JSON list of C-alpha atoms in Angstrom, two decimals:
[
{"chain": "I", "resi": 1, "resn": "MET", "atom": "CA", "xyz": [15.64, 13.87, -8.97]},
{"chain": "I", "resi": 2, "resn": "PHE", "atom": "CA", "xyz": [15.24, 10.73, -11.04]},
{"chain": "I", "resi": 3, "resn": "THR", "atom": "CA", "xyz": [14.86, 8.67, -7.87]},
{"chain": "I", "resi": 4, "resn": "LEU", "atom": "CA", "xyz": [12.26, 11.06, -6.49]},
{"chain": "I", "resi": 5, "resn": "ALA", "atom": "CA", "xyz": [10.31, 11.19, -9.78]},
{"chain": "I", "resi": 6, "resn": "PHE", "atom": "CA", "xyz": [10.36, 7.38, -10.00]},
{"chain": "I", "resi": 7, "resn": "LEU", "atom": "CA", "xyz": [9.01, 7.01, -6.47]},
{"chain": "I", "resi": 8, "resn": "CYS", "atom": "CA", "xyz": [6.32, 9.66, -6.98]},
{"chain": "I", "resi": 9, "resn": "VAL", "atom": "CA", "xyz": [4.99, 7.93, -10.11]},
{"chain": "I", "resi": 10, "resn": "PHE", "atom": "CA", "xyz": [4.70, 4.65, -8.24]},
{"chain": "I", "resi": 11, "resn": "ALA", "atom": "CA", "xyz": [3.20, 6.41, -5.21]},
{"chain": "I", "resi": 12, "resn": "PHE", "atom": "CA", "xyz": [0.49, 7.89, -7.46]},
{"chain": "I", "resi": 13, "resn": "MET", "atom": "CA", "xyz": [-0.31, 4.46, -8.91]},
{"chain": "I", "resi": 14, "resn": "ALA", "atom": "CA", "xyz": [-0.30, 2.91, -5.43]},
{"chain": "I", "resi": 15, "resn": "GLY", "atom": "CA", "xyz": [-2.69, 5.58, -4.14]},
{"chain": "I", "resi": 16, "resn": "LEU", "atom": "CA", "xyz": [-5.05, 5.04, -7.06]},
{"chain": "I", "resi": 17, "resn": "ILE", "atom": "CA", "xyz": [-5.25, 1.25, -6.61]},
{"chain": "I", "resi": 18, "resn": "ASP", "atom": "CA", "xyz": [-5.33, 1.42, -2.82]},
{"chain": "I", "resi": 19, "resn": "ALA", "atom": "CA", "xyz": [-8.22, 3.89, -2.78]},
{"chain": "I", "resi": 20, "resn": "ALA", "atom": "CA", "xyz": [-10.42, 1.52, -4.77]},
{"chain": "I", "resi": 21, "resn": "VAL", "atom": "CA", "xyz": [-9.56, -1.93, -3.41]},
{"chain": "I", "resi": 22, "resn": "GLY", "atom": "CA", "xyz": [-6.48, -1.71, -1.18]},
{"chain": "I", "resi": 23, "resn": "GLY", "atom": "CA", "xyz": [-3.14, -3.28, -1.98]},
{"chain": "I", "resi": 24, "resn": "GLY", "atom": "CA", "xyz": [-1.18, -0.11, -2.71]},
{"chain": "I", "resi": 25, "resn": "GLY", "atom": "CA", "xyz": [1.77, -1.59, -0.87]},
{"chain": "I", "resi": 26, "resn": "LEU", "atom": "CA", "xyz": [2.15, -4.14, -3.67]},
{"chain": "I", "resi": 27, "resn": "ILE", "atom": "CA", "xyz": [3.22, -1.24, -5.90]},
{"chain": "I", "resi": 28, "resn": "GLN", "atom": "CA", "xyz": [4.90, 1.19, -3.52]},
{"chain": "I", "resi": 29, "resn": "ILE", "atom": "CA", "xyz": [7.02, -1.16, -1.40]},
{"chain": "I", "resi": 30, "resn": "PRO", "atom": "CA", "xyz": [8.75, -2.95, -4.33]},
{"chain": "I", "resi": 31, "resn": "ALA", "atom": "CA", "xyz": [9.47, 0.47, -5.88]},
{"chain": "I", "resi": 32, "resn": "LEU", "atom": "CA", "xyz": [11.17, 1.62, -2.67]},
{"chain": "I", "resi": 33, "resn": "PHE", "atom": "CA", "xyz": [13.22, -1.57, -2.35]},
{"chain": "I", "resi": 34, "resn": "ASN", "atom": "CA", "xyz": [14.20, -1.38, -6.02]},
{"chain": "I", "resi": 35, "resn": "ILE", "atom": "CA", "xyz": [15.35, 2.23, -6.11]},
{"chain": "I", "resi": 36, "resn": "LEU", "atom": "CA", "xyz": [16.86, 2.40, -2.56]},
{"chain": "I", "resi": 37, "resn": "PRO", "atom": "CA", "xyz": [18.49, -1.04, -2.17]},
{"chain": "I", "resi": 38, "resn": "ASN", "atom": "CA", "xyz": [21.01, 0.06, 0.47]},
{"chain": "I", "resi": 39, "resn": "THR", "atom": "CA", "xyz": [18.40, 1.47, 2.87]},
{"chain": "I", "resi": 40, "resn": "SER", "atom": "CA", "xyz": [17.24, -0.61, 5.84]},
{"chain": "I", "resi": 41, "resn": "ALA", "atom": "CA", "xyz": [13.94, -2.47, 5.49]},
{"chain": "I", "resi": 42, "resn": "ALA", "atom": "CA", "xyz": [12.47, -0.71, 8.55]},
{"chain": "I", "resi": 43, "resn": "THR", "atom": "CA", "xyz": [13.16, 2.71, 7.02]},
{"chain": "I", "resi": 44, "resn": "LEU", "atom": "CA", "xyz": [11.63, 1.70, 3.68]},
{"chain": "I", "resi": 45, "resn": "PHE", "atom": "CA", "xyz": [8.53, 0.35, 5.42]},
{"chain": "I", "resi": 46, "resn": "GLY", "atom": "CA", "xyz": [8.29, 3.53, 7.50]},
{"chain": "I", "resi": 47, "resn": "THR", "atom": "CA", "xyz": [8.57, 5.71, 4.39]},
{"chain": "I", "resi": 48, "resn": "ASN", "atom": "CA", "xyz": [5.91, 3.59, 2.69]},
{"chain": "I", "resi": 49, "resn": "LYS", "atom": "CA", "xyz": [3.57, 3.89, 5.69]},
{"chain": "I", "resi": 50, "resn": "PHE", "atom": "CA", "xyz": [4.00, 7.65, 5.83]},
{"chain": "I", "resi": 51, "resn": "ALA", "atom": "CA", "xyz": [3.07, 8.10, 2.17]},
{"chain": "I", "resi": 52, "resn": "SER", "atom": "CA", "xyz": [0.24, 5.56, 2.23]},
{"chain": "I", "resi": 53, "resn": "ALA", "atom": "CA", "xyz": [-1.28, 7.03, 5.42]},
{"chain": "I", "resi": 54, "resn": "PHE", "atom": "CA", "xyz": [-1.85, 10.35, 3.64]},
{"chain": "I", "resi": 55, "resn": "GLY", "atom": "CA", "xyz": [-3.30, 8.55, 0.62]},
{"chain": "I", "resi": 56, "resn": "THR", "atom": "CA", "xyz": [-5.62, 6.52, 2.84]},
{"chain": "I", "resi": 57, "resn": "LEU", "atom": "CA", "xyz": [-6.72, 9.69, 4.63]},
{"chain": "I", "resi": 58, "resn": "SER", "atom": "CA", "xyz": [-7.47, 11.34, 1.28]},
{"chain": "I", "resi": 59, "resn": "ALA", "atom": "CA", "xyz": [-9.44, 8.32, 0.05]},
{"chain": "I", "resi": 60, "resn": "ALA", "atom": "CA", "xyz": [-11.41, 8.06, 3.30]},
{"chain": "I", "resi": 61, "resn": "ARG", "atom": "CA", "xyz": [-12.27, 11.77, 3.08]},
{"chain": "I", "resi": 62, "resn": "SER", "atom": "CA", "xyz": [-13.45, 11.41, -0.53]},
{"chain": "I", "resi": 63, "resn": "TYR", "atom": "CA", "xyz": [-15.61, 8.38, 0.27]},
{"chain": "I", "resi": 64, "resn": "LEU", "atom": "CA", "xyz": [-17.19, 9.93, 3.34]},
{"chain": "I", "resi": 65, "resn": "LYS", "atom": "CA", "xyz": [-18.45, 12.86, 1.28]},
{"chain": "I", "resi": 66, "resn": "ARG", "atom": "CA", "xyz": [-20.56, 10.42, -0.76]},
{"chain": "I", "resi": 67, "resn": "VAL", "atom": "CA", "xyz": [-20.94, 7.25, 1.30]},
{"chain": "I", "resi": 68, "resn": "LYS", "atom": "CA", "xyz": [-22.76, 6.95, 4.61]},
{"chain": "I", "resi": 69, "resn": "LEU", "atom": "CA", "xyz": [-21.15, 4.53, 7.06]},
{"chain": "I", "resi": 70, "resn": "PRO", "atom": "CA", "xyz": [-22.54, 3.00, 10.28]},
{"chain": "I", "resi": 71, "resn": "TRP", "atom": "CA", "xyz": [-20.12, 4.64, 12.72]},
{"chain": "I", "resi": 72, "resn": "ARG", "atom": "CA", "xyz": [-21.36, 2.47, 15.62]},
{"chain": "I", "resi": 73, "resn": "LEU", "atom": "CA", "xyz": [-19.69, -0.39, 13.77]},
{"chain": "I", "resi": 74, "resn": "VAL", "atom": "CA", "xyz": [-16.73, 1.25, 12.03]},
{"chain": "I", "resi": 75, "resn": "LEU", "atom": "CA", "xyz": [-15.28, 3.33, 14.88]},
{"chain": "I", "resi": 76, "resn": "PRO", "atom": "CA", "xyz": [-14.95, 0.44, 17.39]},
{"chain": "I", "resi": 77, "resn": "ALA", "atom": "CA", "xyz": [-13.44, -1.69, 14.62]},
{"chain": "I", "resi": 78, "resn": "ALA", "atom": "CA", "xyz": [-10.93, 1.07, 13.82]},
{"chain": "I", "resi": 79, "resn": "SER", "atom": "CA", "xyz": [-10.07, 1.51, 17.51]},
{"chain": "I", "resi": 80, "resn": "ALA", "atom": "CA", "xyz": [-9.43, -2.23, 17.92]},
{"chain": "I", "resi": 81, "resn": "ALA", "atom": "CA", "xyz": [-7.32, -2.23, 14.74]},
{"chain": "I", "resi": 82, "resn": "PHE", "atom": "CA", "xyz": [-5.25, 0.67, 16.07]},
{"chain": "I", "resi": 83, "resn": "ALA", "atom": "CA", "xyz": [-4.53, -1.07, 19.37]},
{"chain": "I", "resi": 84, "resn": "MET", "atom": "CA", "xyz": [-3.85, -4.51, 17.92]},
{"chain": "I", "resi": 85, "resn": "SER", "atom": "CA", "xyz": [-1.52, -3.24, 15.20]},
{"chain": "I", "resi": 86, "resn": "PHE", "atom": "CA", "xyz": [0.93, -2.42, 18.01]},
{"chain": "I", "resi": 87, "resn": "ALA", "atom": "CA", "xyz": [0.65, -5.98, 19.29]},
{"chain": "I", "resi": 88, "resn": "GLY", "atom": "CA", "xyz": [1.25, -7.30, 15.79]},
{"chain": "I", "resi": 89, "resn": "ALA", "atom": "CA", "xyz": [4.34, -5.14, 15.33]},
{"chain": "I", "resi": 90, "resn": "ALA", "atom": "CA", "xyz": [5.69, -6.31, 18.70]},
{"chain": "I", "resi": 91, "resn": "THR", "atom": "CA", "xyz": [5.21, -9.94, 17.67]},
{"chain": "I", "resi": 92, "resn": "VAL", "atom": "CA", "xyz": [7.02, -9.66, 14.32]},
{"chain": "I", "resi": 93, "resn": "SER", "atom": "CA", "xyz": [10.28, -11.05, 15.67]},
{"chain": "I", "resi": 94, "resn": "LEU", "atom": "CA", "xyz": [8.55, -13.94, 17.46]},
{"chain": "I", "resi": 95, "resn": "LEU", "atom": "CA", "xyz": [6.54, -15.45, 14.61]},
{"chain": "I", "resi": 96, "resn": "PRO", "atom": "CA", "xyz": [8.38, -16.32, 11.35]},
{"chain": "I", "resi": 97, "resn": "LYS", "atom": "CA", "xyz": [6.71, -14.98, 8.21]},
{"chain": "I", "resi": 98, "resn": "ASP", "atom": "CA", "xyz": [7.43, -18.32, 6.51]},
{"chain": "I", "resi": 99, "resn": "ILE", "atom": "CA", "xyz": [4.64, -19.76, 8.66]},
{"chain": "I", "resi": 100, "resn": "LEU", "atom": "CA", "xyz": [2.19, -16.97, 7.85]},
{"chain": "I", "resi": 101, "resn": "ARG", "atom": "CA", "xyz": [2.66, -16.91, 4.09]},
{"chain": "I", "resi": 102, "resn": "PRO", "atom": "CA", "xyz": [0.93, -20.25, 3.26]},
{"chain": "I", "resi": 103, "resn": "MET", "atom": "CA", "xyz": [-1.95, -19.44, 5.64]},
{"chain": "I", "resi": 104, "resn": "VAL", "atom": "CA", "xyz": [-2.54, -16.04, 4.04]},
{"chain": "I", "resi": 105, "resn": "LEU", "atom": "CA", "xyz": [-2.28, -17.62, 0.57]},
{"chain": "I", "resi": 106, "resn": "LEU", "atom": "CA", "xyz": [-5.01, -20.12, 1.45]},
{"chain": "I", "resi": 107, "resn": "LEU", "atom": "CA", "xyz": [-7.29, -17.38, 2.81]},
{"chain": "I", "resi": 108, "resn": "LEU", "atom": "CA", "xyz": [-6.85, -15.30, -0.35]},
{"chain": "I", "resi": 109, "resn": "ILE", "atom": "CA", "xyz": [-7.75, -18.28, -2.55]},
{"chain": "I", "resi": 110, "resn": "VAL", "atom": "CA", "xyz": [-10.89, -18.92, -0.46]},
{"chain": "I", "resi": 111, "resn": "MET", "atom": "CA", "xyz": [-11.86, -15.23, -0.78]},
{"chain": "I", "resi": 112, "resn": "ALA", "atom": "CA", "xyz": [-11.37, -15.21, -4.56]},
{"chain": "I", "resi": 113, "resn": "VAL", "atom": "CA", "xyz": [-13.32, -18.45, -5.09]},
{"chain": "I", "resi": 114, "resn": "TYR", "atom": "CA", "xyz": [-16.16, -17.30, -2.82]},
{"chain": "I", "resi": 115, "resn": "THR", "atom": "CA", "xyz": [-16.43, -13.92, -4.60]},
{"chain": "I", "resi": 116, "resn": "LEU", "atom": "CA", "xyz": [-16.46, -15.59, -8.03]},
{"chain": "I", "resi": 117, "resn": "TRP", "atom": "CA", "xyz": [-18.95, -18.25, -6.93]},
{"chain": "I", "resi": 118, "resn": "LYS", "atom": "CA", "xyz": [-21.43, -15.78, -5.41]},
{"chain": "I", "resi": 119, "resn": "LYS", "atom": "CA", "xyz": [-22.18, -13.54, -8.38]},
{"chain": "I", "resi": 120, "resn": "ASP", "atom": "CA", "xyz": [-24.14, -11.05, -6.27]},
{"chain": "I", "resi": 121, "resn": "PHE", "atom": "CA", "xyz": [-21.47, -10.85, -3.55]},
{"chain": "I", "resi": 122, "resn": "GLY", "atom": "CA", "xyz": [-20.88, -7.19, -2.80]},
{"chain": "I", "resi": 123, "resn": "GLN", "atom": "CA", "xyz": [-23.15, -6.00, -5.60]},
{"chain": "I", "resi": 124, "resn": "LEU", "atom": "CA", "xyz": [-26.03, -4.84, -3.40]},
{"chain": "I", "resi": 125, "resn": "HIS", "atom": "CA", "xyz": [-25.85, -2.68, -0.30]},
{"chain": "I", "resi": 126, "resn": "ARG", "atom": "CA", "xyz": [-28.28, -4.14, 2.27]},
{"chain": "I", "resi": 127, "resn": "PRO", "atom": "CA", "xyz": [-26.49, -3.53, 5.57]},
{"chain": "I", "resi": 128, "resn": "VAL", "atom": "CA", "xyz": [-27.62, -5.42, 8.64]},
{"chain": "I", "resi": 129, "resn": "ILE", "atom": "CA", "xyz": [-28.95, -3.58, 11.68]},
{"chain": "I", "resi": 130, "resn": "ILE", "atom": "CA", "xyz": [-26.02, -2.78, 13.94]},
{"chain": "I", "resi": 131, "resn": "GLY", "atom": "CA", "xyz": [-26.64, -4.21, 17.40]},
{"chain": "I", "resi": 132, "resn": "ARG", "atom": "CA", "xyz": [-24.32, -5.40, 20.17]},
{"chain": "I", "resi": 133, "resn": "ARG", "atom": "CA", "xyz": [-23.49, -8.63, 18.36]},
{"chain": "I", "resi": 134, "resn": "GLU", "atom": "CA", "xyz": [-22.53, -6.80, 15.16]},
{"chain": "I", "resi": 135, "resn": "MET", "atom": "CA", "xyz": [-20.39, -4.34, 17.12]},
{"chain": "I", "resi": 136, "resn": "LEU", "atom": "CA", "xyz": [-18.53, -7.21, 18.80]},
{"chain": "I", "resi": 137, "resn": "VAL", "atom": "CA", "xyz": [-17.95, -8.86, 15.42]},
{"chain": "I", "resi": 138, "resn": "GLY", "atom": "CA", "xyz": [-16.67, -5.53, 14.08]},
{"chain": "I", "resi": 139, "resn": "VAL", "atom": "CA", "xyz": [-14.26, -5.17, 17.00]},
{"chain": "I", "resi": 140, "resn": "ALA", "atom": "CA", "xyz": [-13.05, -8.75, 16.45]},
{"chain": "I", "resi": 141, "resn": "ILE", "atom": "CA", "xyz": [-12.50, -8.05, 12.74]},
{"chain": "I", "resi": 142, "resn": "GLY", "atom": "CA", "xyz": [-10.71, -4.77, 13.42]},
{"chain": "I", "resi": 143, "resn": "GLY", "atom": "CA", "xyz": [-8.52, -6.34, 16.09]},
{"chain": "I", "resi": 144, "resn": "ALA", "atom": "CA", "xyz": [-7.61, -9.39, 14.01]},
{"chain": "I", "resi": 145, "resn": "ILE", "atom": "CA", "xyz": [-6.83, -7.41, 10.85]},
{"chain": "I", "resi": 146, "resn": "GLY", "atom": "CA", "xyz": [-4.97, -4.73, 12.82]},
{"chain": "I", "resi": 147, "resn": "PHE", "atom": "CA", "xyz": [-2.80, -7.43, 14.39]},
{"chain": "I", "resi": 148, "resn": "TYR", "atom": "CA", "xyz": [-2.21, -8.99, 10.98]},
{"chain": "I", "resi": 149, "resn": "ASP", "atom": "CA", "xyz": [-1.29, -5.62, 9.44]},
{"chain": "I", "resi": 150, "resn": "GLY", "atom": "CA", "xyz": [1.25, -4.98, 12.16]},
{"chain": "I", "resi": 151, "resn": "LEU", "atom": "CA", "xyz": [2.64, -8.49, 11.86]},
{"chain": "I", "resi": 152, "resn": "PHE", "atom": "CA", "xyz": [2.69, -9.17, 8.10]},
{"chain": "I", "resi": 153, "resn": "GLY", "atom": "CA", "xyz": [0.51, -6.83, 6.03]},
{"chain": "I", "resi": 154, "resn": "PRO", "atom": "CA", "xyz": [-0.14, -8.01, 2.44]},
{"chain": "I", "resi": 155, "resn": "GLY", "atom": "CA", "xyz": [-3.84, -7.98, 1.54]},
{"chain": "I", "resi": 156, "resn": "THR", "atom": "CA", "xyz": [-5.02, -6.03, 4.60]},
{"chain": "I", "resi": 157, "resn": "GLY", "atom": "CA", "xyz": [-7.42, -3.85, 2.61]},
{"chain": "I", "resi": 158, "resn": "SER", "atom": "CA", "xyz": [-8.76, -6.83, 0.66]},
{"chain": "I", "resi": 159, "resn": "PHE", "atom": "CA", "xyz": [-9.41, -8.82, 3.85]},
{"chain": "I", "resi": 160, "resn": "LEU", "atom": "CA", "xyz": [-11.24, -5.87, 5.40]},
{"chain": "I", "resi": 161, "resn": "MET", "atom": "CA", "xyz": [-13.44, -5.40, 2.35]},
{"chain": "I", "resi": 162, "resn": "PHE", "atom": "CA", "xyz": [-14.31, -9.09, 2.14]},
{"chain": "I", "resi": 163, "resn": "LEU", "atom": "CA", "xyz": [-15.21, -9.27, 5.84]},
{"chain": "I", "resi": 164, "resn": "PHE", "atom": "CA", "xyz": [-17.37, -6.12, 5.78]},
{"chain": "I", "resi": 165, "resn": "ILE", "atom": "CA", "xyz": [-19.32, -7.57, 2.85]},
{"chain": "I", "resi": 166, "resn": "ARG", "atom": "CA", "xyz": [-19.57, -11.09, 4.29]},
{"chain": "I", "resi": 167, "resn": "PHE", "atom": "CA", "xyz": [-20.66, -10.17, 7.82]},
{"chain": "I", "resi": 168, "resn": "PHE", "atom": "CA", "xyz": [-22.49, -6.85, 7.37]},
{"chain": "I", "resi": 169, "resn": "ALA", "atom": "CA", "xyz": [-23.92, -7.11, 3.82]},
{"chain": "I", "resi": 170, "resn": "PHE", "atom": "CA", "xyz": [-22.12, -4.01, 2.52]},
{"chain": "I", "resi": 171, "resn": "ASP", "atom": "CA", "xyz": [-21.57, -3.57, -1.19]},
{"chain": "I", "resi": 172, "resn": "PHE", "atom": "CA", "xyz": [-18.02, -3.23, -2.49]},
{"chain": "I", "resi": 173, "resn": "LEU", "atom": "CA", "xyz": [-18.19, 0.56, -2.50]},
{"chain": "I", "resi": 174, "resn": "HIS", "atom": "CA", "xyz": [-19.26, 0.89, 1.16]},
{"chain": "I", "resi": 175, "resn": "ALA", "atom": "CA", "xyz": [-16.89, -1.91, 2.15]},
{"chain": "I", "resi": 176, "resn": "SER", "atom": "CA", "xyz": [-14.01, -0.04, 0.51]},
{"chain": "I", "resi": 177, "resn": "ALA", "atom": "CA", "xyz": [-14.94, 3.15, 2.39]},
{"chain": "I", "resi": 178, "resn": "ALA", "atom": "CA", "xyz": [-15.13, 1.30, 5.73]},
{"chain": "I", "resi": 179, "resn": "ALA", "atom": "CA", "xyz": [-11.84, -0.47, 5.01]},
{"chain": "I", "resi": 180, "resn": "LYS", "atom": "CA", "xyz": [-10.15, 2.88, 4.44]},
{"chain": "I", "resi": 181, "resn": "VAL", "atom": "CA", "xyz": [-11.21, 4.17, 7.87]},
{"chain": "I", "resi": 182, "resn": "VAL", "atom": "CA", "xyz": [-9.97, 1.02, 9.63]},
{"chain": "I", "resi": 183, "resn": "ASN", "atom": "CA", "xyz": [-6.78, 0.89, 7.56]},
{"chain": "I", "resi": 184, "resn": "LEU", "atom": "CA", "xyz": [-6.06, 4.54, 8.36]},
{"chain": "I", "resi": 185, "resn": "SER", "atom": "CA", "xyz": [-5.98, 3.68, 12.07]},
{"chain": "I", "resi": 186, "resn": "THR", "atom": "CA", "xyz": [-3.44, 0.89, 11.52]},
{"chain": "I", "resi": 187, "resn": "ASN", "atom": "CA", "xyz": [-1.27, 3.24, 9.42]},
{"chain": "I", "resi": 188, "resn": "VAL", "atom": "CA", "xyz": [-1.30, 5.89, 12.15]},
{"chain": "I", "resi": 189, "resn": "ALA", "atom": "CA", "xyz": [-0.42, 3.27, 14.77]},
{"chain": "I", "resi": 190, "resn": "ALA", "atom": "CA", "xyz": [2.53, 2.12, 12.66]},
{"chain": "I", "resi": 191, "resn": "LEU", "atom": "CA", "xyz": [3.75, 5.71, 12.23]},
{"chain": "I", "resi": 192, "resn": "LEU", "atom": "CA", "xyz": [3.78, 6.17, 16.00]},
{"chain": "I", "resi": 193, "resn": "PHE", "atom": "CA", "xyz": [6.55, 3.58, 15.94]},
{"chain": "I", "resi": 194, "resn": "PHE", "atom": "CA", "xyz": [8.35, 4.49, 12.71]},
{"chain": "I", "resi": 195, "resn": "ILE", "atom": "CA", "xyz": [8.61, 8.27, 13.15]},
{"chain": "I", "resi": 196, "resn": "PRO", "atom": "CA", "xyz": [10.06, 8.40, 16.70]},
{"chain": "I", "resi": 197, "resn": "SER", "atom": "CA", "xyz": [12.52, 5.63, 15.80]},
{"chain": "I", "resi": 198, "resn": "GLY", "atom": "CA", "xyz": [13.79, 7.67, 12.83]},
{"chain": "I", "resi": 199, "resn": "ASN", "atom": "CA", "xyz": [12.61, 5.21, 10.19]},
{"chain": "I", "resi": 200, "resn": "VAL", "atom": "CA", "xyz": [11.06, 7.67, 7.74]},
{"chain": "I", "resi": 201, "resn": "LEU", "atom": "CA", "xyz": [12.99, 9.34, 4.88]},
{"chain": "I", "resi": 202, "resn": "PHE", "atom": "CA", "xyz": [11.07, 12.61, 4.86]},
{"chain": "I", "resi": 203, "resn": "GLY", "atom": "CA", "xyz": [12.85, 13.90, 1.75]},
{"chain": "I", "resi": 204, "resn": "PHE", "atom": "CA", "xyz": [11.16, 11.10, -0.19]},
{"chain": "I", "resi": 205, "resn": "ALA", "atom": "CA", "xyz": [8.15, 10.52, 2.05]},
{"chain": "I", "resi": 206, "resn": "LEU", "atom": "CA", "xyz": [6.63, 14.02, 1.76]},
{"chain": "I", "resi": 207, "resn": "PRO", "atom": "CA", "xyz": [6.56, 14.18, -2.09]},
{"chain": "I", "resi": 208, "resn": "MET", "atom": "CA", "xyz": [5.41, 10.54, -2.16]},
{"chain": "I", "resi": 209, "resn": "ALA", "atom": "CA", "xyz": [2.61, 11.40, 0.27]},
{"chain": "I", "resi": 210, "resn": "ALA", "atom": "CA", "xyz": [1.42, 14.20, -2.05]},
{"chain": "I", "resi": 211, "resn": "SER", "atom": "CA", "xyz": [1.53, 11.82, -5.03]},
{"chain": "I", "resi": 212, "resn": "ASN", "atom": "CA", "xyz": [-0.25, 9.10, -3.09]},
{"chain": "I", "resi": 213, "resn": "MET", "atom": "CA", "xyz": [-2.97, 11.54, -2.11]},
{"chain": "I", "resi": 214, "resn": "ALA", "atom": "CA", "xyz": [-3.44, 12.61, -5.74]},
{"chain": "I", "resi": 215, "resn": "GLY", "atom": "CA", "xyz": [-3.70, 8.97, -6.81]},
{"chain": "I", "resi": 216, "resn": "ALA", "atom": "CA", "xyz": [-6.16, 8.28, -4.00]},
{"chain": "I", "resi": 217, "resn": "MET", "atom": "CA", "xyz": [-8.40, 11.11, -5.16]},
{"chain": "I", "resi": 218, "resn": "VAL", "atom": "CA", "xyz": [-8.48, 9.64, -8.68]},
{"chain": "I", "resi": 219, "resn": "GLY", "atom": "CA", "xyz": [-9.00, 6.09, -7.39]},
{"chain": "I", "resi": 220, "resn": "SER", "atom": "CA", "xyz": [-11.87, 6.98, -5.06]},
{"chain": "I", "resi": 221, "resn": "TYR", "atom": "CA", "xyz": [-13.49, 9.09, -7.81]},
{"chain": "I", "resi": 222, "resn": "LEU", "atom": "CA", "xyz": [-13.34, 6.18, -10.26]},
{"chain": "I", "resi": 223, "resn": "ALA", "atom": "CA", "xyz": [-14.70, 3.75, -7.66]},
{"chain": "I", "resi": 224, "resn": "MET", "atom": "CA", "xyz": [-17.68, 5.99, -6.85]},
{"chain": "I", "resi": 225, "resn": "LYS", "atom": "CA", "xyz": [-18.34, 6.84, -10.49]},
{"chain": "I", "resi": 226, "resn": "LYS", "atom": "CA", "xyz": [-18.13, 3.25, -11.77]},
{"chain": "I", "resi": 227, "resn": "GLY", "atom": "CA", "xyz": [-19.86, 1.68, -8.78]},
{"chain": "I", "resi": 228, "resn": "ALA", "atom": "CA", "xyz": [-19.67, -1.63, -6.90]},
{"chain": "I", "resi": 229, "resn": "GLY", "atom": "CA", "xyz": [-19.38, -3.79, -10.03]},
{"chain": "I", "resi": 230, "resn": "PHE", "atom": "CA", "xyz": [-16.20, -2.00, -11.11]},
{"chain": "I", "resi": 231, "resn": "VAL", "atom": "CA", "xyz": [-14.69, -2.29, -7.63]},
{"chain": "I", "resi": 232, "resn": "ARG", "atom": "CA", "xyz": [-15.58, -6.01, -7.55]},
{"chain": "I", "resi": 233, "resn": "ILE", "atom": "CA", "xyz": [-13.57, -6.60, -10.72]},
{"chain": "I", "resi": 234, "resn": "LEU", "atom": "CA", "xyz": [-10.59, -4.65, -9.34]},
{"chain": "I", "resi": 235, "resn": "PHE", "atom": "CA", "xyz": [-10.90, -6.63, -6.09]},
{"chain": "I", "resi": 236, "resn": "LEU", "atom": "CA", "xyz": [-10.68, -9.95, -7.96]},
{"chain": "I", "resi": 237, "resn": "ILE", "atom": "CA", "xyz": [-7.72, -8.73, -10.04]},
{"chain": "I", "resi": 238, "resn": "LEU", "atom": "CA", "xyz": [-5.83, -7.53, -6.98]},
{"chain": "I", "resi": 239, "resn": "THR", "atom": "CA", "xyz": [-6.59, -10.71, -5.03]},
{"chain": "I", "resi": 240, "resn": "SER", "atom": "CA", "xyz": [-5.36, -12.80, -7.98]},
{"chain": "I", "resi": 241, "resn": "ILE", "atom": "CA", "xyz": [-2.11, -10.79, -8.08]},
{"chain": "I", "resi": 242, "resn": "LEU", "atom": "CA", "xyz": [-1.65, -11.31, -4.35]},
{"chain": "I", "resi": 243, "resn": "ILE", "atom": "CA", "xyz": [-2.24, -15.06, -4.76]},
{"chain": "I", "resi": 244, "resn": "VAL", "atom": "CA", "xyz": [0.37, -15.28, -7.54]},
{"chain": "I", "resi": 245, "resn": "LYS", "atom": "CA", "xyz": [2.91, -13.20, -5.57]},
{"chain": "I", "resi": 246, "resn": "LEU", "atom": "CA", "xyz": [2.52, -15.10, -2.31]},
{"chain": "I", "resi": 247, "resn": "GLY", "atom": "CA", "xyz": [2.42, -18.42, -4.18]},
{"chain": "I", "resi": 248, "resn": "TRP", "atom": "CA", "xyz": [5.69, -17.55, -5.92]},
{"chain": "I", "resi": 249, "resn": "ASP", "atom": "CA", "xyz": [7.28, -16.42, -2.65]},
{"chain": "I", "resi": 250, "resn": "THR", "atom": "CA", "xyz": [6.21, -19.68, -1.00]},
{"chain": "I", "resi": 251, "resn": "LEU", "atom": "CA", "xyz": [7.62, -21.84, -3.81]},
{"chain": "I", "resi": 252, "resn": "MET", "atom": "CA", "xyz": [10.91, -19.94, -3.80]},
{"chain": "I", "resi": 253, "resn": "LEU", "atom": "CA", "xyz": [11.55, -20.66, -0.10]}
]
């Protein structure tokens, strides 16, 4: 019961953070590895994906009640992310993560600097008209991030938000909503691998899913109530944490 309570508290916190700016895995995955050290990594990742998928679904549902998204852009991006996440998962054993870590670290630093430098970045929602070019860019973004999520993962939500703002002039609130829809597709794709292979601990995953959903409801409520400026601050905080974590992991190699 202590183990379950511990995991549910962290699942709630992960759902709250993830609903606003992504990055819930930074909280939930270490909690799983800490409290279940003798469980295989694949099973812990599967349990994490199961819980986070329900939280992402809850957050997406909350956003879509209040935020209008251009589905001509978001749905093709989500479809590409779904397909490419399989390719990323299949490539995990072929490409060492030691190579990816410094590249991702550099991209996160560029994102943080750019967001700080452009004070109005993500503050105003002035979306571009969605034509064929924009749809192709959306598919490319969804495919690339889906592949990355299947291959490595950290910062997926943050990358999606940044790219939706940079290329389509969303504000942080709409970018977060769009990121949730795309991220949900990658979570579902991952579960199509983890569940049939028996890599989900349902005794933990189901209560964690409920806690993650509750956290996601709170996180999405706060994001919509406080607005884009609040989400921008959370985005910078989360990105900074990711930079420190990946920087530390790189130095410790």
